[in-house]
Amino acid sequence: MSVTAEDVLHRLHEFLAGQGLPPQSLAPETRLYADGLGLDSFAAAELSVHLERHLGRDPYATGPWPRTVGDILAFFSREARS
């Protein structure tokens, strides 16, 4: 399954809406945690499951946890090339 940046952003917006967070513009430099979107470790775990369920891969499963939206986009971009 080929995952585009638009697919990833759609799933991120969907996840944030499900968390009750207000709609917002997501840029590659948008931080995921306290100093950005405000995700805590439980929300990060839920995001991990959400991305795996809908996009077939989990950027939290290998390497360091993503810190920004750009880290998640880069993960899916790398996965598409391999």
PDB file of N, CA and C in Angstrom:
ATOM      1  N   MET A   1       0.843  -1.177   0.000  1.00  0.00           N
ATOM      2  CA  MET A   1       0.000   0.000   0.000  1.00  0.00           C
ATOM      3  C   MET A   1       0.886   1.237   0.000  1.00  0.00           C
ATOM      4  N   SER A   2       0.699   2.089  -0.967  1.00  0.00           N
ATOM      5  CA  SER A   2       1.468   3.323  -1.052  1.00  0.00           C
ATOM      6  C   SER A   2       0.762   4.414  -0.245  1.00  0.00           C
ATOM      7  N   VAL A   3       1.490   5.015   0.671  1.00  0.00           N
ATOM      8  CA  VAL A   3       0.934   6.041   1.552  1.00  0.00           C
ATOM      9  C   VAL A   3       1.520   7.389   1.154  1.00  0.00           C
ATOM     10  N   THR A   4       0.646   8.351   0.866  1.00  0.00           N
ATOM     11  CA  THR A   4       1.090   9.690   0.488  1.00  0.00           C
ATOM     12  C   THR A   4       1.119  10.604   1.712  1.00  0.00           C
ATOM     13  N   ALA A   5       1.771  11.740   1.557  1.00  0.00           N
ATOM     14  CA  ALA A   5       1.782  12.743   2.628  1.00  0.00           C
ATOM     15  C   ALA A   5       0.359  13.189   2.944  1.00  0.00           C
ATOM     16  N   GLU A   6      -0.477  13.287   1.923  1.00  0.00           N
ATOM     17  CA  GLU A   6      -1.869  13.687   2.133  1.00  0.00           C
ATOM     18  C   GLU A   6      -2.606  12.655   2.977  1.00  0.00           C
ATOM     19  N   ASP A   7      -2.332  11.364   2.733  1.00  0.00           N
ATOM     20  CA  ASP A   7      -2.940  10.295   3.547  1.00  0.00           C
ATOM     21  C   ASP A   7      -2.537  10.454   5.009  1.00  0.00           C
ATOM     22  N   VAL A   8      -1.265  10.689   5.238  1.00  0.00           N
ATOM     23  CA  VAL A   8      -0.751  10.818   6.605  1.00  0.00           C
ATOM     24  C   VAL A   8      -1.394  12.026   7.289  1.00  0.00           C
ATOM     25  N   LEU A   9      -1.411  13.160   6.608  1.00  0.00           N
ATOM     26  CA  LEU A   9      -1.989  14.368   7.201  1.00  0.00           C
ATOM     27  C   LEU A   9      -3.479  14.177   7.490  1.00  0.00           C
ATOM     28  N   HIS A  10      -4.183  13.515   6.584  1.00  0.00           N
ATOM     29  CA  HIS A  10      -5.605  13.236   6.806  1.00  0.00           C
ATOM     30  C   HIS A  10      -5.788  12.417   8.084  1.00  0.00           C
ATOM     31  N   ARG A  11      -4.985  11.376   8.241  1.00  0.00           N
ATOM     32  CA  ARG A  11      -5.096  10.518   9.428  1.00  0.00           C
ATOM     33  C   ARG A  11      -4.691  11.255  10.699  1.00  0.00           C
ATOM     34  N   LEU A  12      -3.720  12.149  10.604  1.00  0.00           N
ATOM     35  CA  LEU A  12      -3.348  12.955  11.773  1.00  0.00           C
ATOM     36  C   LEU A  12      -4.491  13.885  12.170  1.00  0.00           C
ATOM     37  N   HIS A  13      -5.105  14.558  11.191  1.00  0.00           N
ATOM     38  CA  HIS A  13      -6.248  15.434  11.484  1.00  0.00           C
ATOM     39  C   HIS A  13      -7.397  14.624  12.086  1.00  0.00           C
ATOM     40  N   GLU A  14      -7.654  13.469  11.530  1.00  0.00           N
ATOM     41  CA  GLU A  14      -8.702  12.589  12.021  1.00  0.00           C
ATOM     42  C   GLU A  14      -8.435  12.203  13.484  1.00  0.00           C
ATOM     43  N   PHE A  15      -7.195  11.829  13.771  1.00  0.00           N
ATOM     44  CA  PHE A  15      -6.821  11.455  15.131  1.00  0.00           C
ATOM     45  C   PHE A  15      -7.003  12.630  16.081  1.00  0.00           C
ATOM     46  N   LEU A  16      -6.518  13.797  15.709  1.00  0.00           N
ATOM     47  CA  LEU A  16      -6.615  14.968  16.582  1.00  0.00           C
ATOM     48  C   LEU A  16      -8.071  15.335  16.853  1.00  0.00           C
ATOM     49  N   ALA A  17      -8.921  15.235  15.841  1.00  0.00           N
ATOM     50  CA  ALA A  17     -10.342  15.504  16.033  1.00  0.00           C
ATOM     51  C   ALA A  17     -10.942  14.509  17.026  1.00  0.00           C
ATOM     52  N   GLY A  18     -10.548  13.253  16.917  1.00  0.00           N
ATOM     53  CA  GLY A  18     -11.017  12.225  17.840  1.00  0.00           C
ATOM     54  C   GLY A  18     -10.554  12.451  19.273  1.00  0.00           C
ATOM     55  N   GLN A  19      -9.450  13.176  19.434  1.00  0.00           N
ATOM     56  CA  GLN A  19      -8.934  13.517  20.756  1.00  0.00           C
ATOM     57  C   GLN A  19      -9.592  14.779  21.315  1.00  0.00           C
ATOM     58  N   GLY A  20     -10.480  15.379  20.511  1.00  0.00           N
ATOM     59  CA  GLY A  20     -11.151  16.597  20.944  1.00  0.00           C
ATOM     60  C   GLY A  20     -10.307  17.845  20.807  1.00  0.00           C
ATOM     61  N   LEU A  21      -9.222  17.748  20.051  1.00  0.00           N
ATOM     62  CA  LEU A  21      -8.367  18.920  19.834  1.00  0.00           C
ATOM     63  C   LEU A  21      -8.925  19.747  18.686  1.00  0.00           C
ATOM     64  N   PRO A  22      -8.822  21.069  18.772  1.00  0.00           N
ATOM     65  CA  PRO A  22      -9.374  21.910  17.711  1.00  0.00           C
ATOM     66  C   PRO A  22      -8.614  21.704  16.399  1.00  0.00           C
ATOM     67  N   PRO A  23      -9.314  21.869  15.275  1.00  0.00           N
ATOM     68  CA  PRO A  23      -8.627  21.749  13.979  1.00  0.00           C
ATOM     69  C   PRO A  23      -7.501  22.777  13.898  1.00  0.00           C
ATOM     70  N   GLN A  24      -6.412  22.360  13.306  1.00  0.00           N
ATOM     71  CA  GLN A  24      -5.282  23.269  13.163  1.00  0.00           C
ATOM     72  C   GLN A  24      -4.447  22.886  11.954  1.00  0.00           C
ATOM     73  N   SER A  25      -3.689  23.834  11.521  1.00  0.00           N
ATOM     74  CA  SER A  25      -2.793  23.597  10.407  1.00  0.00           C
ATOM     75  C   SER A  25      -1.614  22.769  10.900  1.00  0.00           C
ATOM     76  N   LEU A  26      -1.273  21.739  10.144  1.00  0.00           N
ATOM     77  CA  LEU A  26      -0.133  20.897  10.496  1.00  0.00           C
ATOM     78  C   LEU A  26       0.981  21.124   9.485  1.00  0.00           C
ATOM     79  N   ALA A  27       2.128  21.474   9.983  1.00  0.00           N
ATOM     80  CA  ALA A  27       3.312  21.676   9.151  1.00  0.00           C
ATOM     81  C   ALA A  27       4.369  20.669   9.598  1.00  0.00           C
ATOM     82  N   PRO A  28       5.362  20.394   8.762  1.00  0.00           N
ATOM     83  CA  PRO A  28       6.405  19.447   9.158  1.00  0.00           C
ATOM     84  C   PRO A  28       7.067  19.791  10.493  1.00  0.00           C
ATOM     85  N   GLU A  29       7.179  21.066  10.806  1.00  0.00           N
ATOM     86  CA  GLU A  29       7.848  21.463  12.054  1.00  0.00           C
ATOM     87  C   GLU A  29       6.910  21.449  13.265  1.00  0.00           C
ATOM     88  N   THR A  30       5.631  21.140  13.071  1.00  0.00           N
ATOM     89  CA  THR A  30       4.695  21.080  14.198  1.00  0.00           C
ATOM     90  C   THR A  30       5.128  19.986  15.164  1.00  0.00           C
ATOM     91  N   ARG A  31       5.352  20.374  16.402  1.00  0.00           N
ATOM     92  CA  ARG A  31       5.776  19.422  17.431  1.00  0.00           C
ATOM     93  C   ARG A  31       4.561  18.646  17.943  1.00  0.00           C
ATOM     94  N   LEU A  32       4.781  17.392  18.300  1.00  0.00           N
ATOM     95  CA  LEU A  32       3.687  16.517  18.695  1.00  0.00           C
ATOM     96  C   LEU A  32       3.325  16.610  20.177  1.00  0.00           C
ATOM     97  N   TYR A  33       4.274  16.940  21.014  1.00  0.00           N
ATOM     98  CA  TYR A  33       4.070  16.791  22.452  1.00  0.00           C
ATOM     99  C   TYR A  33       3.797  18.119  23.141  1.00  0.00           C
ATOM    100  N   ALA A  34       4.162  18.241  24.390  1.00  0.00           N
ATOM    101  CA  ALA A  34       3.750  19.362  25.239  1.00  0.00           C
ATOM    102  C   ALA A  34       3.990  20.729  24.611  1.00  0.00           C
ATOM    103  N   ASP A  35       5.074  20.888  23.912  1.00  0.00           N
ATOM    104  CA  ASP A  35       5.400  22.197  23.340  1.00  0.00           C
ATOM    105  C   ASP A  35       4.799  22.397  21.953  1.00  0.00           C
ATOM    106  N   GLY A  36       3.859  21.542  21.574  1.00  0.00           N
ATOM    107  CA  GLY A  36       3.214  21.657  20.259  1.00  0.00           C
ATOM    108  C   GLY A  36       1.750  21.269  20.354  1.00  0.00           C
ATOM    109  N   LEU A  37       1.415  20.089  19.837  1.00  0.00           N
ATOM    110  CA  LEU A  37       0.027  19.621  19.854  1.00  0.00           C
ATOM    111  C   LEU A  37      -0.440  19.204  21.237  1.00  0.00           C
ATOM    112  N   GLY A  38       0.485  18.958  22.131  1.00  0.00           N
ATOM    113  CA  GLY A  38       0.125  18.633  23.505  1.00  0.00           C
ATOM    114  C   GLY A  38      -0.163  17.169  23.772  1.00  0.00           C
ATOM    115  N   LEU A  39       0.287  16.273  22.887  1.00  0.00           N
ATOM    116  CA  LEU A  39       0.061  14.854  23.122  1.00  0.00           C
ATOM    117  C   LEU A  39       0.881  14.374  24.315  1.00  0.00           C
ATOM    118  N   ASP A  40       0.265  13.547  25.144  1.00  0.00           N
ATOM    119  CA  ASP A  40       1.005  12.904  26.227  1.00  0.00           C
ATOM    120  C   ASP A  40       1.349  11.479  25.781  1.00  0.00           C
ATOM    121  N   SER A  41       1.957  10.690  26.655  1.00  0.00           N
ATOM    122  CA  SER A  41       2.398   9.355  26.247  1.00  0.00           C
ATOM    123  C   SER A  41       1.220   8.439  25.908  1.00  0.00           C
ATOM    124  N   PHE A  42       0.092   8.600  26.593  1.00  0.00           N
ATOM    125  CA  PHE A  42      -1.087   7.795  26.277  1.00  0.00           C
ATOM    126  C   PHE A  42      -1.618   8.156  24.890  1.00  0.00           C
ATOM    127  N   ALA A  43      -1.708   9.442  24.583  1.00  0.00           N
ATOM    128  CA  ALA A  43      -2.169   9.878  23.263  1.00  0.00           C
ATOM    129  C   ALA A  43      -1.199   9.420  22.178  1.00  0.00           C
ATOM    130  N   ALA A  44       0.100   9.421  22.478  1.00  0.00           N
ATOM    131  CA  ALA A  44       1.089   8.937  21.507  1.00  0.00           C
ATOM    132  C   ALA A  44       0.862   7.463  21.212  1.00  0.00           C
ATOM    133  N   ALA A  45       0.550   6.689  22.244  1.00  0.00           N
ATOM    134  CA  ALA A  45       0.260   5.265  22.045  1.00  0.00           C
ATOM    135  C   ALA A  45      -0.995   5.088  21.189  1.00  0.00           C
ATOM    136  N   GLU A  46      -2.007   5.910  21.438  1.00  0.00           N
ATOM    137  CA  GLU A  46      -3.224   5.852  20.626  1.00  0.00           C
ATOM    138  C   GLU A  46      -2.945   6.259  19.184  1.00  0.00           C
ATOM    139  N   LEU A  47      -2.094   7.271  18.991  1.00  0.00           N
ATOM    140  CA  LEU A  47      -1.719   7.678  17.643  1.00  0.00           C
ATOM    141  C   LEU A  47      -0.990   6.547  16.935  1.00  0.00           C
ATOM    142  N   SER A  48      -0.118   5.875  17.637  1.00  0.00           N
ATOM    143  CA  SER A  48       0.605   4.737  17.079  1.00  0.00           C
ATOM    144  C   SER A  48      -0.377   3.695  16.543  1.00  0.00           C
ATOM    145  N   VAL A  49      -1.363   3.343  17.346  1.00  0.00           N
ATOM    146  CA  VAL A  49      -2.371   2.356  16.943  1.00  0.00           C
ATOM    147  C   VAL A  49      -3.186   2.871  15.767  1.00  0.00           C
ATOM    148  N   HIS A  50      -3.570   4.144  15.807  1.00  0.00           N
ATOM    149  CA  HIS A  50      -4.368   4.745  14.741  1.00  0.00           C
ATOM    150  C   HIS A  50      -3.632   4.682  13.397  1.00  0.00           C
ATOM    151  N   LEU A  51      -2.369   5.055  13.403  1.00  0.00           N
ATOM    152  CA  LEU A  51      -1.597   5.040  12.157  1.00  0.00           C
ATOM    153  C   LEU A  51      -1.403   3.614  11.651  1.00  0.00           C
ATOM    154  N   GLU A  52      -1.119   2.695  12.550  1.00  0.00           N
ATOM    155  CA  GLU A  52      -0.956   1.287  12.154  1.00  0.00           C
ATOM    156  C   GLU A  52      -2.253   0.743  11.551  1.00  0.00           C
ATOM    157  N   ARG A  53      -3.357   1.033  12.197  1.00  0.00           N
ATOM    158  CA  ARG A  53      -4.653   0.525  11.744  1.00  0.00           C
ATOM    159  C   ARG A  53      -5.033   1.067  10.365  1.00  0.00           C
ATOM    160  N   HIS A  54      -4.800   2.355  10.158  1.00  0.00           N
ATOM    161  CA  HIS A  54      -5.280   2.992   8.931  1.00  0.00           C
ATOM    162  C   HIS A  54      -4.248   3.065   7.808  1.00  0.00           C
ATOM    163  N   LEU A  55      -2.972   3.062   8.164  1.00  0.00           N
ATOM    164  CA  LEU A  55      -1.936   3.209   7.136  1.00  0.00           C
ATOM    165  C   LEU A  55      -1.030   1.991   7.024  1.00  0.00           C
ATOM    166  N   GLY A  56      -1.207   1.024   7.928  1.00  0.00           N
ATOM    167  CA  GLY A  56      -0.487  -0.230   7.817  1.00  0.00           C
ATOM    168  C   GLY A  56       0.926  -0.231   8.374  1.00  0.00           C
ATOM    169  N   ARG A  57       1.364   0.885   8.934  1.00  0.00           N
ATOM    170  CA  ARG A  57       2.709   0.975   9.499  1.00  0.00           C
ATOM    171  C   ARG A  57       2.674   1.857  10.747  1.00  0.00           C
ATOM    172  N   ASP A  58       3.668   1.670  11.590  1.00  0.00           N
ATOM    173  CA  ASP A  58       3.708   2.397  12.859  1.00  0.00           C
ATOM    174  C   ASP A  58       5.059   3.081  13.037  1.00  0.00           C
ATOM    175  N   PRO A  59       5.088   4.417  12.955  1.00  0.00           N
ATOM    176  CA  PRO A  59       6.363   5.116  13.109  1.00  0.00           C
ATOM    177  C   PRO A  59       6.922   5.056  14.528  1.00  0.00           C
ATOM    178  N   TYR A  60       6.144   4.571  15.474  1.00  0.00           N
ATOM    179  CA  TYR A  60       6.609   4.446  16.849  1.00  0.00           C
ATOM    180  C   TYR A  60       7.272   3.101  17.117  1.00  0.00           C
ATOM    181  N   ALA A  61       7.160   2.172  16.175  1.00  0.00           N
ATOM    182  CA  ALA A  61       7.623   0.805  16.409  1.00  0.00           C
ATOM    183  C   ALA A  61       9.129   0.621  16.233  1.00  0.00           C
ATOM    184  N   THR A  62       9.772   1.492  15.483  1.00  0.00           N
ATOM    185  CA  THR A  62      11.208   1.353  15.242  1.00  0.00           C
ATOM    186  C   THR A  62      11.903   2.685  15.471  1.00  0.00           C
ATOM    187  N   GLY A  63      13.067   2.628  16.016  1.00  0.00           N
ATOM    188  CA  GLY A  63      13.849   3.846  16.217  1.00  0.00           C
ATOM    189  C   GLY A  63      13.243   4.751  17.275  1.00  0.00           C
ATOM    190  N   PRO A  64      13.766   5.969  17.356  1.00  0.00           N
ATOM    191  CA  PRO A  64      13.237   6.921  18.342  1.00  0.00           C
ATOM    192  C   PRO A  64      11.823   7.368  17.954  1.00  0.00           C
ATOM    193  N   TRP A  65      11.056   7.715  18.960  1.00  0.00           N
ATOM    194  CA  TRP A  65       9.708   8.210  18.697  1.00  0.00           C
ATOM    195  C   TRP A  65       9.771   9.484  17.862  1.00  0.00           C
ATOM    196  N   PRO A  66       8.815   9.644  16.955  1.00  0.00           N
ATOM    197  CA  PRO A  66       8.760  10.904  16.204  1.00  0.00           C
ATOM    198  C   PRO A  66       8.473  12.065  17.147  1.00  0.00           C
ATOM    199  N   ARG A  67       9.082  13.198  16.862  1.00  0.00           N
ATOM    200  CA  ARG A  67       8.890  14.387  17.690  1.00  0.00           C
ATOM    201  C   ARG A  67       8.058  15.446  16.975  1.00  0.00           C
ATOM    202  N   THR A  68       8.004  15.351  15.639  1.00  0.00           N
ATOM    203  CA  THR A  68       7.276  16.343  14.850  1.00  0.00           C
ATOM    204  C   THR A  68       6.418  15.642  13.799  1.00  0.00           C
ATOM    205  N   VAL A  69       5.523  16.416  13.217  1.00  0.00           N
ATOM    206  CA  VAL A  69       4.740  15.914  12.086  1.00  0.00           C
ATOM    207  C   VAL A  69       5.696  15.508  10.967  1.00  0.00           C
ATOM    208  N   GLY A  70       6.748  16.285  10.761  1.00  0.00           N
ATOM    209  CA  GLY A  70       7.735  15.971   9.731  1.00  0.00           C
ATOM    210  C   GLY A  70       8.402  14.626   9.944  1.00  0.00           C
ATOM    211  N   ASP A  71       8.635  14.247  11.195  1.00  0.00           N
ATOM    212  CA  ASP A  71       9.217  12.928  11.485  1.00  0.00           C
ATOM    213  C   ASP A  71       8.276  11.812  11.029  1.00  0.00           C
ATOM    214  N   ILE A  72       6.983  12.011  11.243  1.00  0.00           N
ATOM    215  CA  ILE A  72       6.011  11.002  10.807  1.00  0.00           C
ATOM    216  C   ILE A  72       5.947  10.958   9.288  1.00  0.00           C
ATOM    217  N   LEU A  73       5.926  12.115   8.649  1.00  0.00           N
ATOM    218  CA  LEU A  73       5.922  12.161   7.175  1.00  0.00           C
ATOM    219  C   LEU A  73       7.176  11.494   6.616  1.00  0.00           C
ATOM    220  N   ALA A  74       8.329  11.765   7.227  1.00  0.00           N
ATOM    221  CA  ALA A  74       9.584  11.171   6.756  1.00  0.00           C
ATOM    222  C   ALA A  74       9.562   9.656   6.912  1.00  0.00           C
ATOM    223  N   PHE A  75       9.002   9.158   8.000  1.00  0.00           N
ATOM    224  CA  PHE A  75       8.897   7.713   8.203  1.00  0.00           C
ATOM    225  C   PHE A  75       8.124   7.077   7.056  1.00  0.00           C
ATOM    226  N   PHE A  76       6.959   7.617   6.733  1.00  0.00           N
ATOM    227  CA  PHE A  76       6.145   7.028   5.679  1.00  0.00           C
ATOM    228  C   PHE A  76       6.791   7.202   4.309  1.00  0.00           C
ATOM    229  N   SER A  77       7.518   8.274   4.119  1.00  0.00           N
ATOM    230  CA  SER A  77       8.249   8.489   2.867  1.00  0.00           C
ATOM    231  C   SER A  77       9.354   7.433   2.716  1.00  0.00           C
ATOM    232  N   ARG A  78      10.101   7.178   3.785  1.00  0.00           N
ATOM    233  CA  ARG A  78      11.149   6.150   3.756  1.00  0.00           C
ATOM    234  C   ARG A  78      10.550   4.771   3.501  1.00  0.00           C
ATOM    235  N   GLU A  79       9.436   4.488   4.155  1.00  0.00           N
ATOM    236  CA  GLU A  79       8.774   3.198   4.000  1.00  0.00           C
ATOM    237  C   GLU A  79       8.308   2.998   2.557  1.00  0.00           C
ATOM    238  N   ALA A  80       7.856   4.069   1.924  1.00  0.00           N
ATOM    239  CA  ALA A  80       7.367   3.967   0.542  1.00  0.00           C
ATOM    240  C   ALA A  80       8.516   3.654  -0.417  1.00  0.00           C
ATOM    241  N   ARG A  81       9.716   4.119  -0.087  1.00  0.00           N
ATOM    242  CA  ARG A  81      10.877   3.895  -0.958  1.00  0.00           C
ATOM    243  C   ARG A  81      11.486   2.507  -0.765  1.00  0.00           C
ATOM    244  N   SER A  82      11.192   1.866   0.352  1.00  0.00           N
ATOM    245  CA  SER A  82      11.815   0.560   0.596  1.00  0.00           C
ATOM    246  C   SER A  82      10.940  -0.592   0.173  1.00  0.00           C
TER     247      SER A  82
END
